[in-house]
Coordinates of C-alpha atoms in Angstrom, one line a residue:
X1008 CA 22.5 214.4 140.4
X1009 CA 22.2 211.2 138.7
X1010 CA 19.9 209.6 141.3
X1011 CA 17.1 211.6 139.7
X1012 CA 17.7 209.6 136.5
X1013 CA 17.5 206.4 138.5
X1014 CA 14.3 207.5 140.0
X1015 CA 12.9 208.7 136.6
X1016 CA 13.7 205.2 135.2
X1017 CA 11.2 203.7 137.8
X1018 CA 8.4 205.5 136.1
X1019 CA 6.8 206.8 139.3
X1020 CA 3.2 208.1 139.3
X1021 CA 4.5 211.0 141.7
X1022 CA 7.4 211.9 143.9
X1023 CA 7.4 213.1 147.5
X1024 CA 10.3 215.5 148.1
X1025 CA 10.6 215.2 151.8
X1026 CA 12.4 218.5 152.4
X1027 CA 15.8 219.9 152.0
X1028 CA 15.3 220.6 148.4
X1029 CA 18.1 223.1 148.7
X1030 CA 21.0 223.7 151.0
X1031 CA 20.5 227.6 151.5
X1032 CA 23.3 227.4 154.2
X1033 CA 25.7 225.4 152.1
X1034 CA 28.1 227.3 149.8
X1035 CA 29.4 225.3 147.0
X1036 CA 33.3 225.0 146.4
X1037 CA 34.5 224.5 142.9
X1038 CA 36.5 221.3 143.9
X1039 CA 36.2 219.0 146.9
X1040 CA 38.3 215.9 147.7
X1041 CA 36.2 212.9 148.1
X1042 CA 36.7 209.9 150.5
X1043 CA 38.7 208.0 147.9
X1044 CA 40.9 210.9 147.1
X1045 CA 39.1 211.9 143.8
X1046 CA 38.3 215.3 143.0
X1047 CA 34.5 216.2 143.1
X1048 CA 34.1 219.1 140.7
X1049 CA 31.1 221.6 141.1
X1050 CA 29.6 224.3 138.7
X1051 CA 29.5 227.4 141.0
X1052 CA 27.0 230.2 140.6
X1053 CA 26.9 233.6 142.5
X1054 CA 24.0 232.5 144.7
X1055 CA 26.0 229.4 145.9
X1056 CA 29.2 231.3 147.0
X1057 CA 27.7 232.3 150.3
X1058 CA 25.0 231.3 152.8
X1059 CA 21.6 232.6 151.5
X1060 CA 20.2 235.8 153.2
X1061 CA 18.4 237.9 150.5
X1062 CA 15.3 236.6 148.8
X1063 CA 17.3 236.6 145.5
X1064 CA 19.9 234.5 147.0
X1065 CA 17.3 231.9 148.2
X1066 CA 15.9 232.0 144.7
X1067 CA 19.3 231.4 143.3
X1068 CA 19.6 228.2 145.3
X1069 CA 16.6 226.7 143.5
X1070 CA 17.9 228.0 140.1
X1071 CA 21.2 226.3 140.9
X1072 CA 19.5 222.9 141.2
X1073 CA 17.7 223.4 138.0
X1074 CA 21.1 223.6 136.0
X1075 CA 21.1 219.8 136.4
X1076 CA 20.1 217.9 133.3
X1077 CA 18.9 214.8 135.3
X1078 CA 16.8 216.9 137.7
X1079 CA 15.1 218.9 134.7
X1080 CA 14.3 215.7 132.8
X1081 CA 12.8 214.2 136.1
X1082 CA 10.8 217.4 136.6
X1083 CA 9.6 217.3 133.0
X1084 CA 8.0 213.8 133.5
X1085 CA 7.0 213.3 137.1
X1086 CA 4.4 215.1 139.3
X1087 CA 5.8 216.0 142.6
X1088 CA 4.7 216.7 146.1
X1089 CA 7.0 218.9 148.1
X1090 CA 7.3 219.8 151.7
X1091 CA 10.1 221.7 153.5
X1092 CA 12.6 221.1 156.3
X1093 CA 15.4 223.1 157.8
X1094 CA 17.9 223.7 154.8
X1095 CA 15.4 225.8 152.9
X1096 CA 16.4 228.3 155.5
X1097 CA 19.4 227.2 157.5
X1098 CA 20.5 224.1 159.4
X1099 CA 18.3 223.1 162.4
X1100 CA 16.4 226.4 162.3
X1101 CA 13.7 227.0 165.0
X1102 CA 12.5 230.1 166.7
X1103 CA 15.3 232.0 168.6
X1104 CA 18.1 230.2 166.6
X1105 CA 21.4 232.0 166.9
X1106 CA 23.0 232.3 163.5
X1107 CA 26.8 231.8 163.1
X1108 CA 29.4 234.4 161.9
X1109 CA 28.7 233.7 158.3
X1110 CA 25.4 235.6 158.6
X1111 CA 25.0 239.4 158.3
X1112 CA 21.3 239.1 158.6
X1113 CA 20.9 238.0 162.2
X1114 CA 17.1 237.7 162.4
X1115 CA 16.1 234.1 162.0
X1116 CA 12.4 235.0 161.5
X1117 CA 13.4 237.2 158.6
X1118 CA 15.5 234.5 157.0
X1119 CA 12.6 232.1 157.5
X1120 CA 10.1 234.4 155.7
X1121 CA 12.4 235.0 152.7
X1122 CA 13.3 231.2 152.6
X1123 CA 9.4 230.4 152.8
X1124 CA 8.7 232.8 149.8
X1125 CA 11.5 231.4 147.6
X1126 CA 10.2 227.8 148.5
X1127 CA 6.6 228.6 147.5
X1128 CA 7.7 230.2 144.3
X1129 CA 9.6 227.1 143.1
X1130 CA 7.7 224.3 144.7
X1131 CA 5.0 222.7 142.5
X1132 CA 2.1 223.6 144.7
X1133 CA -1.3 225.0 143.8
X1134 CA -2.0 227.7 146.3
X1135 CA -5.7 228.2 146.6
X1136 CA -8.2 228.7 149.3
X1137 CA -6.6 228.5 152.8
X1138 CA -3.2 227.2 150.9
X1139 CA -3.1 230.7 149.2
X1140 CA -1.4 232.1 152.4
X1141 CA 1.4 229.5 151.8
X1142 CA 0.1 226.7 154.0
X1143 CA 2.5 223.7 153.3
X1144 CA 0.7 221.0 155.2
X1145 CA -2.2 219.4 153.2
X1146 CA -3.9 216.1 152.0
X1147 CA -3.7 214.8 148.5
X1148 CA -6.2 212.0 147.6
X1149 CA -5.3 209.3 145.1
X1150 CA -8.5 207.3 144.8
X1151 CA -9.8 204.6 147.0
X1152 CA -6.3 203.1 147.8
X1153 CA -4.3 206.2 149.0
X1154 CA -4.3 209.4 150.9
X1155 CA -1.1 211.4 151.4
X1156 CA -0.9 213.5 154.5
X1157 CA 1.9 216.1 153.9
X1158 CA 3.2 217.5 157.2
X1159 CA 4.9 220.8 158.0
X1160 CA 7.4 220.2 160.9
X1161 CA 9.0 223.6 160.6
X1162 CA 6.5 226.5 160.7
X1163 CA 4.8 225.7 163.9
X1164 CA 7.5 224.3 166.2
X1165 CA 8.8 225.8 169.3
X1166 CA 12.5 226.4 169.9
X1167 CA 14.9 223.4 170.0
X1168 CA 15.4 222.8 173.7
X1169 CA 16.3 219.8 176.1
X1170 CA 12.9 218.5 175.0
X1171 CA 11.9 217.1 178.3
X1172 CA 8.9 219.2 179.4
X1173 CA 6.4 217.1 181.2
X1174 CA 3.4 219.0 179.8
X1175 CA 2.4 220.3 176.4
X1176 CA 2.9 224.1 175.9
X1177 CA 4.5 226.4 173.4
X1178 CA 8.0 225.0 173.9
X1179 CA 6.9 221.5 173.1
X1180 CA 5.0 222.3 169.8
X1181 CA 6.2 220.4 166.8
X1182 CA 3.3 220.3 164.5
X1183 CA 1.4 222.8 166.6
X1184 CA -2.2 222.9 167.8
X1185 CA -3.9 223.6 164.6
X1186 CA -1.9 221.3 162.3
X1187 CA -2.3 218.4 164.8
X1188 CA -6.1 218.9 164.9
X1189 CA -6.2 218.9 161.1
X1190 CA -4.2 215.8 160.9
X1191 CA -6.5 214.0 163.4
X1192 CA -9.7 215.2 161.6
X1193 CA -8.4 214.2 158.2
X1194 CA -7.2 210.8 159.2
X1195 CA -10.5 210.0 160.9
X1196 CA -12.5 211.1 157.8
X1197 CA -10.2 209.2 155.3
X1198 CA -11.7 206.2 153.6
X1199 CA -8.6 205.3 151.7
X1200 CA -7.0 202.0 152.3
X1201 CA -3.6 203.4 153.0
X1202 CA -2.9 206.6 154.9
X1203 CA 0.6 207.6 154.2
X1204 CA 1.9 210.4 156.6
X1205 CA 4.8 212.2 154.9
X1206 CA 6.9 213.6 157.6
X1207 CA 10.1 215.5 156.9
X1208 CA 11.5 214.3 160.2
X1209 CA 11.7 210.8 161.7
X1210 CA 9.8 209.9 165.0
X1211 CA 12.2 207.8 167.0
X1212 CA 15.7 208.7 165.8
X1213 CA 18.1 210.9 167.9
X1214 CA 18.7 214.1 165.8
X1215 CA 20.8 216.4 168.2
X1216 CA 21.4 220.2 168.0
X1217 CA 24.2 220.9 170.2
X1218 CA 23.8 221.8 173.8
X1219 CA 22.0 224.7 175.6
X1220 CA 23.4 227.4 177.8
X1221 CA 23.4 224.9 180.9
X1222 CA 25.1 222.2 178.9
X1223 CA 22.2 220.0 178.4
X1224 CA 21.6 218.3 175.0
X1225 CA 19.3 220.2 172.8
X1226 CA 17.2 218.3 170.2
X1227 CA 16.2 219.1 166.6
X1228 CA 13.6 216.4 166.0
X1229 CA 10.9 214.5 168.2
X1230 CA 13.1 212.1 170.3
X1231 CA 14.9 213.3 173.5
X1232 CA 17.3 210.4 174.0
X1233 CA 15.6 209.4 177.3
X1234 CA 13.9 206.1 176.3
X1235 CA 11.2 206.7 179.0
X1236 CA 7.6 208.1 179.1
X1237 CA 6.7 210.7 176.4
X1238 CA 8.1 214.2 177.2
X1239 CA 8.6 217.4 175.2
X1240 CA 7.6 217.1 171.6
X1241 CA 6.9 213.4 172.1
X1242 CA 3.8 214.5 173.9
X1243 CA 2.3 215.6 170.6
X1244 CA 3.2 212.3 168.9
X1245 CA 1.8 210.3 171.8
X1246 CA -1.5 212.3 171.4
X1247 CA -1.7 211.6 167.8
X1248 CA -0.8 207.9 168.0
X1249 CA -3.4 207.4 170.9
X1250 CA -6.0 209.2 168.7
X1251 CA -5.2 206.8 165.7
X1252 CA -5.7 203.8 168.0
X1253 CA -8.8 205.2 169.8
X1254 CA -10.7 206.0 166.4
X1255 CA -9.5 202.8 164.7
X1256 CA -7.6 204.7 161.9
X1257 CA -6.1 201.7 160.0
X1258 CA -3.1 201.3 157.8
X1259 CA -1.0 204.2 158.6
X1260 CA 2.5 204.4 157.2
X1261 CA 5.1 207.1 157.9
X1262 CA 7.7 208.2 155.2
X1263 CA 10.3 210.3 156.6
X1264 CA 13.9 211.8 155.9
X1265 CA 16.2 214.5 157.3
X1266 CA 18.9 212.0 158.5
X1267 CA 21.3 211.1 155.6
X1268 CA 21.0 207.2 155.2
X1269 CA 18.2 204.8 154.7
X1270 CA 16.2 202.7 157.3
X1271 CA 13.1 200.8 158.0
X1272 CA 11.8 200.9 161.5
X1273 CA 8.8 199.0 163.1
X1274 CA 7.2 200.5 166.1
X1275 CA 5.4 198.3 168.7
X1276 CA 3.7 199.0 171.9
X1277 CA 5.2 195.8 173.5
X1278 CA 8.6 197.4 173.2
X1279 CA 7.6 201.0 174.1
X1280 CA 7.5 203.1 177.4
X1281 CA 4.3 204.8 175.8
X1282 CA 2.0 201.9 174.8
X1283 CA -1.3 203.4 173.8
X1284 CA -0.9 202.9 170.1
X1285 CA -1.1 200.4 167.3
X1286 CA 2.1 199.1 165.6
X1287 CA 3.1 200.9 162.6
X1288 CA 6.1 201.2 160.2
X1289 CA 8.4 204.2 159.3
X1290 CA 10.6 204.2 156.3
X1291 CA 13.5 206.7 156.1
X1292 CA 15.3 207.6 152.8
X1293 CA 17.8 210.1 151.9
X1294 CA 19.9 212.0 151.0
X1295 CA 19.5 212.3 147.2
X1296 CA 22.7 214.2 146.5
X1297 CA 24.1 215.6 149.8
X1298 CA 26.8 213.8 151.9
X1299 CA 25.8 210.7 153.8
X1300 CA 26.1 210.1 157.7
X1301 CA 24.8 207.8 160.2
X1302 CA 23.2 205.8 161.5
X1303 CA 21.5 207.5 164.3
X1304 CA 20.6 205.8 167.6
X1305 CA 16.8 205.1 168.4
X1306 CA 14.7 206.4 171.2
X1307 CA 12.7 203.7 172.8
X1308 CA 9.7 205.7 174.0
X1309 CA 7.5 204.4 171.1
X1310 CA 9.2 201.0 170.7
X1311 CA 11.1 201.4 167.5
X1312 CA 13.0 198.4 166.1
X1313 CA 15.7 198.7 163.4
X1314 CA 14.5 196.1 160.8
X1315 CA 17.1 197.5 158.1
X1316 CA 19.5 200.2 157.9
X1317 CA 22.3 201.2 155.5
X1318 CA 24.8 204.0 156.1
X1319 CA 28.2 204.9 155.0
X1320 CA 31.2 203.7 156.8
X1321 CA 32.6 207.3 156.9
X1322 CA 31.1 210.6 157.6
X1323 CA 29.9 212.8 154.8
X1324 CA 30.2 210.2 152.0
X1325 CA 29.9 211.7 148.5
X1326 CA 27.8 210.2 145.6
X1327 CA 31.0 208.6 144.5
X1328 CA 30.7 206.1 147.6
X1329 CA 27.1 205.3 146.6
X1330 CA 25.3 205.9 149.9
X1331 CA 22.6 208.1 148.6
X1332 CA 18.9 206.5 148.6
X1333 CA 15.4 206.9 147.8
X1334 CA 12.3 205.1 148.6
X1335 CA 9.5 203.6 146.4
X1336 CA 6.1 202.5 147.4
X1337 CA 3.8 200.3 145.4
X1338 CA 0.2 199.5 146.1
X1339 CA -1.4 196.4 144.4
X1340 CA -4.7 197.6 143.1
X1341 CA -6.4 194.1 143.6
X1342 CA -5.1 192.8 146.9
X1343 CA -4.5 196.4 148.4
X1344 CA -1.1 195.2 149.6
X1345 CA 1.6 197.9 150.0
X1346 CA 5.4 197.2 149.3
X1347 CA 8.0 199.7 150.4
X1348 CA 11.4 199.5 148.8
X1349 CA 14.5 201.3 149.6
X1350 CA 16.8 201.8 146.6
X1351 CA 20.2 203.1 146.2
X1352 CA 21.7 205.9 143.8
X1353 CA 21.6 203.2 140.8
X1354 CA 18.0 202.3 141.6
X1355 CA 19.0 198.9 143.0
X1356 CA 16.8 197.5 145.9
X1357 CA 18.7 197.4 149.3
X1358 CA 15.6 196.4 151.2
X1359 CA 11.8 195.5 150.6
X1360 CA 8.9 195.1 153.0
X1361 CA 5.4 194.2 151.8
X1362 CA 2.4 195.1 154.2
X1363 CA -1.0 193.8 154.1
X1364 CA -3.9 196.0 154.7
X1365 CA -6.0 195.7 157.9
X1366 CA -9.9 196.0 157.6
X1367 CA -12.6 196.4 160.1

């Protein structure tokens, strides 16, 4: 996984792993034909010959990654902040998910508990106080310039549905009541110049999850593809963005992943159906070593605009094609300006944007 060497050579102060640290639902083949006809050869371990179902198989997925020299050297040098997404358990998992025929364990909640335990065993997290029970969301402070708010968009969500409910309730939960209240409270308390919200899933991008029994589109992320007023899971985000504006929480920045390409999105109320918020930026980066796809359409509810995106011309592009990406954020200690850069598998910048802090 040579992208880890490209990141290590940037000498980062720390690294945010935005979920999908493993692909527990992705068995590894010894050989795969890449897009240019070359053979991609893999080391294969027992744990990667099938989908993970037992706790030991989930653990084996993390051990598999640690066979890579680039990753081990990166781990030895760079502090890390981890969050989780779907592939730590299985693709697009949410309550009630029906598992495919590869699974003998049919209980998604049981799989999620085993996946969570393995994640917590291998993630570089200090489990103390309330976090001792395995809470993934947390705030990490880095002095006067930066607070990082790490979200958990898996543990408290409702099922993936058509996502068009007009009122908030159990089915529209994404962050969940307790985590949303925590995030509001900590954002309001923060005195850091920049409040970086590390979200494993993007706000405005369409991320579909097939169709429901009635044939309606089912959605995996926040957006519902309707472009109109906030509905479904969008209601939580509208609530949060309205709170940020009302309490004058300045200089928020969203760093997200999940989709398999890189992008820079600017959100503005003048373009939006829901307009009670201040403009903000969202930077999307990934994948580190999985196949690349995209780009995905944007939902207009919160007024996003594609300022930059880079995606492969073919689906499931391997690292041979070079469409793997990571993001880099630098804060100038004197001016307080923040520069977000999207870099490719070799560490070359493909896009950069400097943001000036707003005070008062």
